Every structure is written in structure tokens, then in C-alpha cells.
mmCIF file of C-alpha atoms in Angstrom:
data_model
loop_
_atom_site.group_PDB
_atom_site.id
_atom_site.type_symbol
_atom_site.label_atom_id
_atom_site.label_comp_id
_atom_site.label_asym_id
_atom_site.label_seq_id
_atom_site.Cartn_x
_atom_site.Cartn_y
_atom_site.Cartn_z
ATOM 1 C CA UNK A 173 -5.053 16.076 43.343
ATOM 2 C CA UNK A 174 -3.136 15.338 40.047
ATOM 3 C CA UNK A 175 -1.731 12.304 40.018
ATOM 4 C CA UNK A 176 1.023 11.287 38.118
ATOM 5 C CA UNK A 177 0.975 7.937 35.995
ATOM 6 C CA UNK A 178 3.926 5.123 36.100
ATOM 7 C CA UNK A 179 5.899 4.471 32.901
ATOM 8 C CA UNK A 180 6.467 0.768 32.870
ATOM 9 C CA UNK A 181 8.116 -0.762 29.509
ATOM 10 C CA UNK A 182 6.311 -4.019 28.773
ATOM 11 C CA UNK A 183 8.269 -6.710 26.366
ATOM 12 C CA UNK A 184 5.170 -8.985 24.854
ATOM 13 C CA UNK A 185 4.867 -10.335 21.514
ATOM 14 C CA UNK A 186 1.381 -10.733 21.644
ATOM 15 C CA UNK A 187 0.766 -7.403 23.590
ATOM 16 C CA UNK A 188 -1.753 -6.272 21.237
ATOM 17 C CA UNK A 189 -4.213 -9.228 22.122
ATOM 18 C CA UNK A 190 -3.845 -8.078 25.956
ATOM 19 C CA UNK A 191 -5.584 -4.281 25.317
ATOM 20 C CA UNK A 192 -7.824 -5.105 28.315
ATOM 21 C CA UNK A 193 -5.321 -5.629 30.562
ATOM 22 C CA UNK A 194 -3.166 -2.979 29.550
ATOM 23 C CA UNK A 195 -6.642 -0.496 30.157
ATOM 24 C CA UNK A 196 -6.744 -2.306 33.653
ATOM 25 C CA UNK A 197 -2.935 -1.366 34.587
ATOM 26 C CA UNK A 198 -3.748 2.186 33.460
ATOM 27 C CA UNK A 199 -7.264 2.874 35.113
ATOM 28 C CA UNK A 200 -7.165 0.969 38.438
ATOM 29 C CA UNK A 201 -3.446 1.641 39.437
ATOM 30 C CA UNK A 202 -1.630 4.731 37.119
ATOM 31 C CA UNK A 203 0.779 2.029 35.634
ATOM 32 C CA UNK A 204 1.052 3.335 31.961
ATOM 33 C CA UNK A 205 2.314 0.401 29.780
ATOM 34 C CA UNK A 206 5.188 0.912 26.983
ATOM 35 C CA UNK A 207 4.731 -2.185 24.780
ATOM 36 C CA UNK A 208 7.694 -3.166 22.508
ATOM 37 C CA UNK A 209 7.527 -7.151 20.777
ATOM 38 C CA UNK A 210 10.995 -7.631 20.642
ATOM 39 C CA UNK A 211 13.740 -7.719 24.005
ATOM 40 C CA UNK A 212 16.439 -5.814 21.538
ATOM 41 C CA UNK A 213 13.758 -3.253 20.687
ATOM 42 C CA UNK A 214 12.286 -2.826 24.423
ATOM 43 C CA UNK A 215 15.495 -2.683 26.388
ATOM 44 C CA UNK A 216 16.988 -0.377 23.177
ATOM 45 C CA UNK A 217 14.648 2.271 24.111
ATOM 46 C CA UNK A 218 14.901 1.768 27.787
ATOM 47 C CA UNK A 219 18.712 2.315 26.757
ATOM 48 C CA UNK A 220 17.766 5.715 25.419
ATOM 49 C CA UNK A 221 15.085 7.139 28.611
ATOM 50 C CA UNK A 222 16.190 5.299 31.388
ATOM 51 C CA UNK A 223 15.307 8.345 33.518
ATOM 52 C CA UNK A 224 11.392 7.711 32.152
ATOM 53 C CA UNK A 225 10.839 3.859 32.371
ATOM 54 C CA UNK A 226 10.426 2.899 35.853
ATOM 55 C CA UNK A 227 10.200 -0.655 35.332
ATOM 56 C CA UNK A 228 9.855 -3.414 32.961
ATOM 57 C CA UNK A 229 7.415 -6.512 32.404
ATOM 58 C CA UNK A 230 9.056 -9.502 30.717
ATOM 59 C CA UNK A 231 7.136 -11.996 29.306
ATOM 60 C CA UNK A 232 8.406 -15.466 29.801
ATOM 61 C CA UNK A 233 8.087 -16.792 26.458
ATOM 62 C CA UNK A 234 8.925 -14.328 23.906
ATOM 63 C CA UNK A 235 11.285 -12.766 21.487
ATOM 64 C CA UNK A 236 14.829 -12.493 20.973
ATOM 65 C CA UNK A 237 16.078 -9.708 18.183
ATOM 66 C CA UNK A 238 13.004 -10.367 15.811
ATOM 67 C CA UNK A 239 9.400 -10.855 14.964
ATOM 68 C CA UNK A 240 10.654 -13.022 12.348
ATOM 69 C CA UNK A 241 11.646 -15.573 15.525
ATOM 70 C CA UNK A 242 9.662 -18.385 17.236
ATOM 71 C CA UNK A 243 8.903 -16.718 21.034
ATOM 72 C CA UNK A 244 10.937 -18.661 23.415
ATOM 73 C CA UNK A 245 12.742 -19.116 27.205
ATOM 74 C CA UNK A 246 15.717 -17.590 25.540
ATOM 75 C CA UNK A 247 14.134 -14.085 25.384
ATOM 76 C CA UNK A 248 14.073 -13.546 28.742
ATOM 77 C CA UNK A 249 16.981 -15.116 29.945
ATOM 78 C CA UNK A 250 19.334 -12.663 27.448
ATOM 79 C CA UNK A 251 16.797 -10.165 28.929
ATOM 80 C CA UNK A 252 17.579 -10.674 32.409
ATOM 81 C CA UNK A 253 21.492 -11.219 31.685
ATOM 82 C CA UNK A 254 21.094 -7.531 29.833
ATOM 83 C CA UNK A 255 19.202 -5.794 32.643
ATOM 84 C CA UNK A 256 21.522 -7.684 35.356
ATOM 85 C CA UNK A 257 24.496 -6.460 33.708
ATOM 86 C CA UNK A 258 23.763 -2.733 32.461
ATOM 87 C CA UNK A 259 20.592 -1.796 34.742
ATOM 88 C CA UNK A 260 20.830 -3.286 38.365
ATOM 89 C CA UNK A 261 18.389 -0.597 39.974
ATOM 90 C CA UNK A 262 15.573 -1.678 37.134
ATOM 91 C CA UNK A 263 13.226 -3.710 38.692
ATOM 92 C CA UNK A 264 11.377 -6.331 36.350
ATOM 93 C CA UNK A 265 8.670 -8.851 36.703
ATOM 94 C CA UNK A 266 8.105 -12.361 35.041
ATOM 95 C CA UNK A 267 4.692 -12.339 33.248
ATOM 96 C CA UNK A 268 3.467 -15.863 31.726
ATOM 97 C CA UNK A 269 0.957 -17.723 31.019
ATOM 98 C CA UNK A 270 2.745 -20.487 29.201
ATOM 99 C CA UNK A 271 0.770 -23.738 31.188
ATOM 100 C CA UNK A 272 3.644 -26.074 30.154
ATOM 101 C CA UNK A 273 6.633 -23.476 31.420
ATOM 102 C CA UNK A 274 5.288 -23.126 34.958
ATOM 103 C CA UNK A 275 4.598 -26.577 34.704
ATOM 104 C CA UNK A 276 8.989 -27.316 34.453
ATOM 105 C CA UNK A 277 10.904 -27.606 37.698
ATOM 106 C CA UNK A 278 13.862 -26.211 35.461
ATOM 107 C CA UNK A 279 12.089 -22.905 34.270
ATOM 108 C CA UNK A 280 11.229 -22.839 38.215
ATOM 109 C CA UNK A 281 14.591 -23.201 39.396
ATOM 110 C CA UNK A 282 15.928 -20.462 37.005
ATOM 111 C CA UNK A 283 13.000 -18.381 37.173
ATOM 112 C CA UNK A 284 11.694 -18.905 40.674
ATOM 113 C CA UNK A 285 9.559 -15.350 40.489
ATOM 114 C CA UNK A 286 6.475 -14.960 37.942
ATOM 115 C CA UNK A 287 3.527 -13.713 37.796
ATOM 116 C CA UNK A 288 0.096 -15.618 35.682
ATOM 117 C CA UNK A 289 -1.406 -13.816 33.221
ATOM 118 C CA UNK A 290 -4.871 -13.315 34.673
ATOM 119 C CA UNK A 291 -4.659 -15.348 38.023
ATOM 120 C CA UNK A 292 -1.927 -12.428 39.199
ATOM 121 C CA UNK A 293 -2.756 -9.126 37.317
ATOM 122 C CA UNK A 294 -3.556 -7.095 40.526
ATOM 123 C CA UNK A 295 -0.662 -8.619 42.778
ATOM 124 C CA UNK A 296 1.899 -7.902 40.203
ATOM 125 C CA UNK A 297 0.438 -4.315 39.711
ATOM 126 C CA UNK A 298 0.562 -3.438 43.214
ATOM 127 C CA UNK A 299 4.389 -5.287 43.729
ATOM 128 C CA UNK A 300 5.120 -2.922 40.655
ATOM 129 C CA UNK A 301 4.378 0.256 42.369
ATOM 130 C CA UNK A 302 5.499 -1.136 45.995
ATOM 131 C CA UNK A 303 9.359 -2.202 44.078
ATOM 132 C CA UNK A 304 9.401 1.518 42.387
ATOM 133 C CA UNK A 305 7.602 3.980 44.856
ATOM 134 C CA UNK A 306 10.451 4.820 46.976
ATOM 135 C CA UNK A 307 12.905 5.242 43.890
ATOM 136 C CA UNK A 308 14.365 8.657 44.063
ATOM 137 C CA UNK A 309 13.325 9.680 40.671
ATOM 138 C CA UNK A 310 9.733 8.709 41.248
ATOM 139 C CA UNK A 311 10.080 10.925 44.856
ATOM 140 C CA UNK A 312 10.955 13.976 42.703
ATOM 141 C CA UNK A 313 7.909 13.040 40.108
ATOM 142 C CA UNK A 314 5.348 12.487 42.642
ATOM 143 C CA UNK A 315 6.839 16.068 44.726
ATOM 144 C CA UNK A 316 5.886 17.857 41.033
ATOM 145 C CA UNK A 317 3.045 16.108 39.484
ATOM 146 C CA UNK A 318 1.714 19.667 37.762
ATOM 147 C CA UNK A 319 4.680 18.679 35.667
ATOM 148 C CA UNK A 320 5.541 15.243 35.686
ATOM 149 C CA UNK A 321 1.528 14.562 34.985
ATOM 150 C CA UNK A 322 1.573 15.447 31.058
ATOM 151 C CA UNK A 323 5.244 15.911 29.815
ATOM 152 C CA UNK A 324 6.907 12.805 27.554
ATOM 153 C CA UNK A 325 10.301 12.246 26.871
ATOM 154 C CA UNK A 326 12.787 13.494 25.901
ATOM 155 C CA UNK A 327 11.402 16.903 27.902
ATOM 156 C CA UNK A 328 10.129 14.547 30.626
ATOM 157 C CA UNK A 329 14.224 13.210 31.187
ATOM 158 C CA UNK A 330 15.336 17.054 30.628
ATOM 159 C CA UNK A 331 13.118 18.794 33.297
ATOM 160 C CA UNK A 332 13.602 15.983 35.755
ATOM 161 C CA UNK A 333 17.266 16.485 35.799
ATOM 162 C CA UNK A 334 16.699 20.069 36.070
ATOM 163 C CA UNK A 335 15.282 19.659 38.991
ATOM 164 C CA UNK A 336 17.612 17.200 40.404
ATOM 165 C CA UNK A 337 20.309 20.056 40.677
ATOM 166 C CA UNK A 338 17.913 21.673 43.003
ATOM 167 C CA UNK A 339 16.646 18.542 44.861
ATOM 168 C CA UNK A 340 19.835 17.688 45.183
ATOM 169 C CA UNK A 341 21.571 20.817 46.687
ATOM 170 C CA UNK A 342 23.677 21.489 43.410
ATOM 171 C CA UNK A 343 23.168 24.785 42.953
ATOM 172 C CA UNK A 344 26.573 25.844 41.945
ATOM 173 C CA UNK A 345 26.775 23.992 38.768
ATOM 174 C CA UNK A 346 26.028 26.343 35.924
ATOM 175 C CA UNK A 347 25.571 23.508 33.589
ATOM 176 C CA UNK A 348 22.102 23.367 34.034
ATOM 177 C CA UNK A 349 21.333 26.458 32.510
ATOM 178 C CA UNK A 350 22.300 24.353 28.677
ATOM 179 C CA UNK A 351 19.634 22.095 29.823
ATOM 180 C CA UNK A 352 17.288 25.120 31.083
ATOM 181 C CA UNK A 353 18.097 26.551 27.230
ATOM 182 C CA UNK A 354 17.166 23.419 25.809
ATOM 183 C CA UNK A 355 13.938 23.413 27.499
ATOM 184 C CA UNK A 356 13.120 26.633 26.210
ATOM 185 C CA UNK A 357 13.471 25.592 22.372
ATOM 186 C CA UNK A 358 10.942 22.957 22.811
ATOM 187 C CA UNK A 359 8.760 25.349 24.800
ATOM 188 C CA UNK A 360 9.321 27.793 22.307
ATOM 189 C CA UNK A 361 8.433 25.068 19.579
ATOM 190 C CA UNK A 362 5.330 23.971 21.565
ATOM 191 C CA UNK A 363 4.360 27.695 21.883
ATOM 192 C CA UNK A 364 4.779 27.836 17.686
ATOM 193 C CA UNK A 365 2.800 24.721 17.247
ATOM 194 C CA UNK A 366 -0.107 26.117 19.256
ATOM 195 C CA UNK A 367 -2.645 27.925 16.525
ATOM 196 C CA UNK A 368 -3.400 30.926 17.928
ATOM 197 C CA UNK A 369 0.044 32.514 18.971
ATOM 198 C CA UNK A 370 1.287 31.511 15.229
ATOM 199 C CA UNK A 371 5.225 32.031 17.122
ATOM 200 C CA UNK A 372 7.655 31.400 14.239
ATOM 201 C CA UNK A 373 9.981 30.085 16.612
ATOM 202 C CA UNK A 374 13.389 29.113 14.295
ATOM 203 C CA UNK A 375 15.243 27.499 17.023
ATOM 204 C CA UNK A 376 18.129 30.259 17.183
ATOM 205 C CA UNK A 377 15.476 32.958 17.816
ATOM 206 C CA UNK A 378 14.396 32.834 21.447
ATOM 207 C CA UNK A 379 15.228 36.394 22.703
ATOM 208 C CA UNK A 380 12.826 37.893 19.409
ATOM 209 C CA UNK A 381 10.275 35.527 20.505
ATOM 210 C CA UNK A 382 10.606 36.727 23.700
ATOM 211 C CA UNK A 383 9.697 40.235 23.035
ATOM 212 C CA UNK A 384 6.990 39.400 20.351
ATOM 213 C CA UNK A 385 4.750 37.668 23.717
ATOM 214 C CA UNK A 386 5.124 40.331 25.668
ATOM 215 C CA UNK A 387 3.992 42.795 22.918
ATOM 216 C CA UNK A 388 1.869 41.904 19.864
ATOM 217 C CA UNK A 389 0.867 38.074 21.855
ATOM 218 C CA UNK A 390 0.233 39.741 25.286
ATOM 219 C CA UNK A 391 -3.131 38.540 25.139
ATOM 220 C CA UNK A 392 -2.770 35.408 25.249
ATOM 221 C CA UNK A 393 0.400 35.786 28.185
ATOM 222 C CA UNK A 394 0.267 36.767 32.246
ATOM 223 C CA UNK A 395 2.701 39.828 32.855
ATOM 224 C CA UNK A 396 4.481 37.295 35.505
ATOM 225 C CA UNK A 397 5.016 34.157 32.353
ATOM 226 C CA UNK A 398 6.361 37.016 30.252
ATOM 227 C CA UNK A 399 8.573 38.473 32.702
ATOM 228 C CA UNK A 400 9.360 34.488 33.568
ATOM 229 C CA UNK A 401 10.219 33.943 29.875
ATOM 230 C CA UNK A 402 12.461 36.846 29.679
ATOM 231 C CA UNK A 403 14.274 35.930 32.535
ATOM 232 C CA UNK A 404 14.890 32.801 31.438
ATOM 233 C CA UNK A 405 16.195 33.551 28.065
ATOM 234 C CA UNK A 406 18.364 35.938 29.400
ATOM 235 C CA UNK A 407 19.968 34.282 32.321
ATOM 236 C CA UNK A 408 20.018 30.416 30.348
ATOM 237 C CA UNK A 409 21.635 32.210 27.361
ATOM 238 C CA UNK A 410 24.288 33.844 29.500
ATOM 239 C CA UNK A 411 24.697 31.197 31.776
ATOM 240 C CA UNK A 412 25.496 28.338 28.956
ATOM 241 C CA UNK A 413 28.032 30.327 27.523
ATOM 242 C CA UNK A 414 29.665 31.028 30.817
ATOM 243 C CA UNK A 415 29.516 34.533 30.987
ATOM 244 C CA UNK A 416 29.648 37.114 34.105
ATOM 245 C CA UNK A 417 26.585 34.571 35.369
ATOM 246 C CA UNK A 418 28.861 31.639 35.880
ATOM 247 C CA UNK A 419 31.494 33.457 37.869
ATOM 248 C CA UNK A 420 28.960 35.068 39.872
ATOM 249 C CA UNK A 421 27.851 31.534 40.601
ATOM 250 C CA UNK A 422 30.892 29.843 41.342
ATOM 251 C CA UNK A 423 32.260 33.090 43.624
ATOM 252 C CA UNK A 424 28.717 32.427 45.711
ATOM 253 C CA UNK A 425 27.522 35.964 44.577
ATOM 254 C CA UNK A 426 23.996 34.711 43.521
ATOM 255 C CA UNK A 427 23.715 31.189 45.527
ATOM 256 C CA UNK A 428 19.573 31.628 44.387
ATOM 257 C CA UNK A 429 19.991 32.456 41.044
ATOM 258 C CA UNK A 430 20.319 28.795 39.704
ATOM 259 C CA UNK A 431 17.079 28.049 42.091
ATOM 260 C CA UNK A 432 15.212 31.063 40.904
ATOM 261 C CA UNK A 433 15.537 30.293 37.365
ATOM 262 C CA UNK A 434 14.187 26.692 37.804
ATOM 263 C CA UNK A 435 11.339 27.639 39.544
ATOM 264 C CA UNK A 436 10.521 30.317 36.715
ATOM 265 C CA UNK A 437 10.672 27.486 34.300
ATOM 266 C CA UNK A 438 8.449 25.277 36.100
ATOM 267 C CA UNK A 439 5.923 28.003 36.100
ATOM 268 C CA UNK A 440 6.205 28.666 32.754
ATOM 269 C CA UNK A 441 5.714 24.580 31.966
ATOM 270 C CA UNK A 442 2.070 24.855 34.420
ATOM 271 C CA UNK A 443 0.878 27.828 32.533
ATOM 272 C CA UNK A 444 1.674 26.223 28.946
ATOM 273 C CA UNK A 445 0.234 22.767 29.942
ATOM 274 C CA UNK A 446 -2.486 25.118 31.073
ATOM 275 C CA UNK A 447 -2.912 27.385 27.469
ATOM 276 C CA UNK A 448 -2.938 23.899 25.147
ATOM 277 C CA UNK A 449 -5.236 21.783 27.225
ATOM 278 C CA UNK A 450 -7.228 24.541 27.168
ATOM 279 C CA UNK A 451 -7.371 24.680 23.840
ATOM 280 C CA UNK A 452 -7.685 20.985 23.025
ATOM 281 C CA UNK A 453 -10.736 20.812 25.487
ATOM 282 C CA UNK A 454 -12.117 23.340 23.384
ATOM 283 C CA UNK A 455 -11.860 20.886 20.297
#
């Protein structure tokens, strides 16, 4: 069964020396690692795809706002006031292997949770995955991993909150149908990018682009993923400017219609993951 991987941001100045490990996280438990050098520029990004990072490994010893800086405590205690503050729900783990730190009743006392860089790899990959498995986002990702397994953010955040509204029972909110729309640029994009279609997708252009794959591209596209696409266009064009659509939704006239469309973009995500690995395992 597909599996889908864990995004974990990792804050480590010296990250780079530490490729095996990072292969390790990757092949023997699905933990992908995010490395950043810097705590500004690590919890910065986090700031902008909190919906994608699941978790975060600080090193003990490390840096502040620049690589221009000598690593130090202070790093992670301004990164553990940050996450404290702003992001309760992120869990994040201690990594060291500074002898003389673990050494000092003091960093103890602060910092009485760490992990040893070597002596604890596997316990602190498996308390990773135990401290995030039962998160709701990661319940949705693991529920949809033909869709969760390959996309990256920003699409990755976009599509999961998609599918929230559904998970969720909010299926009376038209506003997803501006995220749906969104969506369909980039798959429109991705569907320009791909070689052998040659879509000249202009980002205003979706309903054209439409037609063209179910006409002079219908090769290369299943009746149902054209009929899917068409829908989609349609209904996420009418619904995001609050057309007949909307009222229809809010009235209860079409209580499936926001359920039906998310489900036609989901199938429309397997096929395309489908058409470009294809193609790149053709390479």
C-alpha cells in the first residue's frame, strides 16, 4: 500500500554533515527531514506551511538569526519561547550531541528532554511518529495517501483543506470552491508543463483548456477525467463568484454538490500523478 512520508522541519547548522542520518529517518521510518541552519529561517517557513510540517527537530546548540553567529544554548531557548508562544500543538524534540551540555545540571534543568545524536536516533524517530500519528491532519493524510504520497506545498496545504470541508461535515460553505479553482490553475499548469499535451495554460484560460483535452488531447485523457475536468471548471468558476451555485447550496438544494466536486478533483489529482510518473519512469 502507498504510504505516505512525514514532513518534519529539522533546525541544524551542521545538517549537511548528518546526510546518513537524515537517509536513515527517511528509509527505515517515512520521516522526511526539512533542514534549515538558522531558528529564524526554520520556524519562518514553518510560519508559512504549518499545515505541511508535522514536527520539528531542534538542535541544542545552534543558531540564532545567522550563519554569521557562533551556534549556541540561546538558539533553542528563543526557539522553544517561539514555538511555545505561536505553535502549542507543534511537537519538537531536543537533538544534541554537545558532551559538555548534557554534561550541565543547568542545561538539564531547563532542558530536561533530549535526545543523543547517535545513541538515540531510533527512539526519537519512533517518539516522532508516536507524538504526531494521531494529529488530525496526519488522520486525513494517512485516509488519502494516493494524494498526500507525492504532492508538496503549497498544493499539499490547498488540497488538504479541501478536504477538511468534507472530513469535517462543512459542506455548506461555498468557499471552497476558490480553493477548488485554485487547484485547478496549478493542475492546469502541471498539465502545460508536461511535454506531450504542450497545454498553453495562461492562468485565466481554464474553460478553453478544458475543451482542447477533451478534443484535439483526448488521447492522452479518460472520457470520465475529461468529464471530471469540465465539471470542475464549471461548478468552481460559478461557485467562487457566488452565482445560482451558492444559493443552491446555502437553500440545501444540492447538499452533495460541494462533496461531488471534491471527489472529482481528487480523481483528477490520481490520474495526473498517474500521466507524469509515467512519463518520468519512462526517462
Amino acid at each position: 500500500m502507498m504510504e505516505t512520508k512525514y514532513h518534519i522541519l529539522w533546525i541544524d547548522d551542521e545538517w549537511q554533515t548528518m546526510e546518513s542520518f537524515k537517509t536513515h529517518c527517511l528509509l527505515q521510518y517515512g520521516l522526511e527531514l526539512h533542514p534549515f541552519k538558522t531558528r529564524k529561517e526554520g520556524l519562518e517557513d514553518y510560519a508559512l506551511h504549518e499545515n505541511y510540517y508535522e514536527a520539528v527537530i531542534l538542535d541544542a546548540k545552534g543558531l540564532d538569526e545567522s550563519e554569521h553567529e557562533v551556534a549556541n544554548v540561546g538558539s533553542l531557548r528563543n526557539a522553544e519561547k517561539q514555538i511555545n508562544a505561536h505553535y502549542p500543538d507543534l511537537p519538537y524534540f531536543i537533538f544534541t550531541g554537545q558532551a559538555d551540555l548534557m554534561s550541565q545540571d543547568l542545561f538539564k534543568t531547563f532542558f530536561p528532554k533530549y535526545y543523543k545524536k547517535v545513541i538515540d536516533d531510533d527512539k526519537m524517530c519512533e517518539d516522532i511518529i508516536k507524538a504526531i500519528e494521531d494529529k488530525p491532519n496526519r488522520r486525513i493524510v494517512n485516509k488519502y495517501p494516493e494524494i498526500f504520497s507525492w504532492l508538496e506545498p503549497p498544493i499539499y496545504e490547498d488540497v488538504l483543506d479541501i478536504i477538511k470541508s468534507y472530513e469535517y461535515g462543512d459542506t455548506c460553505n461555498a468557499d471552497v470552491f476558490n480553493k477548488i479553482r485554485k487547484v485547478m490553475d496549478w493542475v492546469f499548469q502541471s498539465l502545460s508543463d508536461y511535454k506531450p499535451l504542450s497545454l498553453s495554460f495562461d492562468g485565466t484560460n481554464q474553460n478553453e483548456c478544458s475543451k482542447l483535452l477533451a478534443t484535439k488531447l483526448s488521447e492522452y485523457v479518460p472520457i470520465y477525467i475529461q468529464r471530471n475536468i469540465h465539471s470542475l471548471v464549471v461548478i468552481a468558476n460559478e461557485g467562487s463568484h457566488r452565482l445560482s451555485i451558492d444559493e443552491s447550496i446555502r437553500n440545501g438544494k444540492a447538499p452533495y454538490l460541494i462533496p461531488a466536486t471534491i471527489f472529482e478533483l481528487l480523481s483528477v489529482l490520481v490520474w495526473l500523478h498517474q500521466l507524469t510518473a509515467d512519463d518520468e519512469s519512462h526517462r
